[in-house]
């Protein structure tokens, strides 16, 4: 699962909903997370620890500089969860 994660609240909720809908889903999931804001990144990292979520989290702009690459191209994921960037500057 990959995300532009904010503070990680959406990821936490996603994990809980998937577990409720499908009891054979193993938790914790392996998450690949990228967040543009270093302070929010720190909150997301803390949120992942508190909620027993495992994964890799990196700082950067998901659209302009994706940090999870595989063989020189963007890594593909089974599920993707993201917050739209409607309120951010530079995405007209």
mmCIF file of C-alpha atoms in Angstrom:
data_model
loop_
_atom_site.group_PDB
_atom_site.id
_atom_site.type_symbol
_atom_site.label_atom_id
_atom_site.label_comp_id
_atom_site.label_asym_id
_atom_site.label_seq_id
_atom_site.Cartn_x
_atom_site.Cartn_y
_atom_site.Cartn_z
ATOM 1 C CA UNK A 1 0.000 0.000 0.000
ATOM 2 C CA UNK A 2 1.330 3.455 -0.818
ATOM 3 C CA UNK A 3 0.157 6.887 0.156
ATOM 4 C CA UNK A 4 0.732 10.579 0.440
ATOM 5 C CA UNK A 5 -0.006 10.079 4.054
ATOM 6 C CA UNK A 6 -0.409 13.321 5.975
ATOM 7 C CA UNK A 7 -0.315 12.420 9.668
ATOM 8 C CA UNK A 8 -1.229 8.803 8.958
ATOM 9 C CA UNK A 9 -4.848 8.980 10.134
ATOM 10 C CA UNK A 10 -6.226 7.844 6.778
ATOM 11 C CA UNK A 11 -3.836 4.876 6.755
ATOM 12 C CA UNK A 12 -4.881 3.873 10.263
ATOM 13 C CA UNK A 13 -8.554 4.026 9.271
ATOM 14 C CA UNK A 14 -7.868 2.067 6.064
ATOM 15 C CA UNK A 15 -6.158 -0.681 8.042
ATOM 16 C CA UNK A 16 -9.098 -0.942 10.467
ATOM 17 C CA UNK A 17 -11.724 -1.024 7.686
ATOM 18 C CA UNK A 18 -9.854 -3.681 5.695
ATOM 19 C CA UNK A 19 -9.516 -5.826 8.808
ATOM 20 C CA UNK A 20 -13.263 -5.504 9.557
ATOM 21 C CA UNK A 21 -14.249 -6.423 5.986
ATOM 22 C CA UNK A 22 -11.801 -9.281 5.565
ATOM 23 C CA UNK A 23 -10.789 -11.234 8.666
ATOM 24 C CA UNK A 24 -8.078 -13.194 6.844
ATOM 25 C CA UNK A 25 -6.102 -10.004 6.092
ATOM 26 C CA UNK A 26 -2.901 -10.072 8.068
ATOM 27 C CA UNK A 27 -2.064 -7.026 10.131
ATOM 28 C CA UNK A 28 0.216 -5.175 10.126
ATOM 29 C CA UNK A 29 0.335 -4.467 6.412
ATOM 30 C CA UNK A 30 3.592 -3.553 4.719
ATOM 31 C CA UNK A 31 3.176 0.139 3.895
ATOM 32 C CA UNK A 32 5.186 2.375 1.582
ATOM 33 C CA UNK A 33 4.457 5.959 2.540
ATOM 34 C CA UNK A 34 5.620 9.326 1.244
ATOM 35 C CA UNK A 35 4.819 12.719 2.769
ATOM 36 C CA UNK A 36 5.962 16.129 1.536
ATOM 37 C CA UNK A 37 5.981 17.957 4.883
ATOM 38 C CA UNK A 38 8.794 16.886 7.282
ATOM 39 C CA UNK A 39 6.756 17.742 10.403
ATOM 40 C CA UNK A 40 3.746 15.784 9.151
ATOM 41 C CA UNK A 41 6.092 12.955 8.175
ATOM 42 C CA UNK A 42 7.245 12.768 11.816
ATOM 43 C CA UNK A 43 3.619 12.583 13.015
ATOM 44 C CA UNK A 44 2.864 9.838 10.488
ATOM 45 C CA UNK A 45 5.902 7.864 11.615
ATOM 46 C CA UNK A 46 4.747 8.161 15.233
ATOM 47 C CA UNK A 47 1.178 7.181 14.236
ATOM 48 C CA UNK A 48 2.505 4.067 12.470
ATOM 49 C CA UNK A 49 4.397 3.039 15.608
ATOM 50 C CA UNK A 50 1.425 3.650 17.928
ATOM 51 C CA UNK A 51 -0.918 1.599 15.713
ATOM 52 C CA UNK A 52 1.540 -1.261 15.075
ATOM 53 C CA UNK A 53 1.805 -0.458 11.376
ATOM 54 C CA UNK A 54 4.944 -1.548 9.558
ATOM 55 C CA UNK A 55 6.376 0.140 6.510
ATOM 56 C CA UNK A 56 8.807 2.442 4.838
ATOM 57 C CA UNK A 57 8.169 6.165 5.053
ATOM 58 C CA UNK A 58 10.053 8.829 3.102
ATOM 59 C CA UNK A 59 9.882 12.614 2.756
ATOM 60 C CA UNK A 60 9.150 14.113 -0.659
ATOM 61 C CA UNK A 61 6.561 15.237 -3.193
ATOM 62 C CA UNK A 62 4.765 12.105 -4.393
ATOM 63 C CA UNK A 63 3.837 13.575 -7.782
ATOM 64 C CA UNK A 64 7.031 15.469 -8.621
ATOM 65 C CA UNK A 65 9.565 13.159 -6.977
ATOM 66 C CA UNK A 66 8.231 9.676 -6.204
ATOM 67 C CA UNK A 67 10.659 8.014 -3.785
ATOM 68 C CA UNK A 68 9.664 4.366 -4.243
ATOM 69 C CA UNK A 69 11.212 3.110 -7.455
ATOM 70 C CA UNK A 70 11.818 -0.360 -8.774
ATOM 71 C CA UNK A 71 14.107 -0.938 -11.741
ATOM 72 C CA UNK A 72 14.138 2.782 -12.587
ATOM 73 C CA UNK A 73 10.330 3.111 -12.741
ATOM 74 C CA UNK A 74 7.653 3.866 -10.149
ATOM 75 C CA UNK A 75 7.001 0.859 -7.917
ATOM 76 C CA UNK A 76 3.598 -0.781 -8.401
ATOM 77 C CA UNK A 77 1.367 -1.540 -5.427
ATOM 78 C CA UNK A 78 -1.646 -3.742 -4.696
ATOM 79 C CA UNK A 79 -3.591 -0.883 -3.077
ATOM 80 C CA UNK A 80 -3.106 2.879 -3.124
ATOM 81 C CA UNK A 81 -4.630 5.374 -0.696
ATOM 82 C CA UNK A 82 -4.018 9.108 -1.032
ATOM 83 C CA UNK A 83 -5.334 12.467 0.053
ATOM 84 C CA UNK A 84 -5.942 14.790 -2.913
ATOM 85 C CA UNK A 85 -3.686 17.847 -2.995
ATOM 86 C CA UNK A 86 -6.461 20.337 -3.823
ATOM 87 C CA UNK A 87 -5.374 22.874 -1.208
ATOM 88 C CA UNK A 88 -1.641 22.842 -2.037
ATOM 89 C CA UNK A 89 0.079 25.508 -4.093
ATOM 90 C CA UNK A 90 1.511 24.545 -7.474
ATOM 91 C CA UNK A 91 -1.162 22.007 -8.480
ATOM 92 C CA UNK A 92 -3.474 24.179 -10.584
#
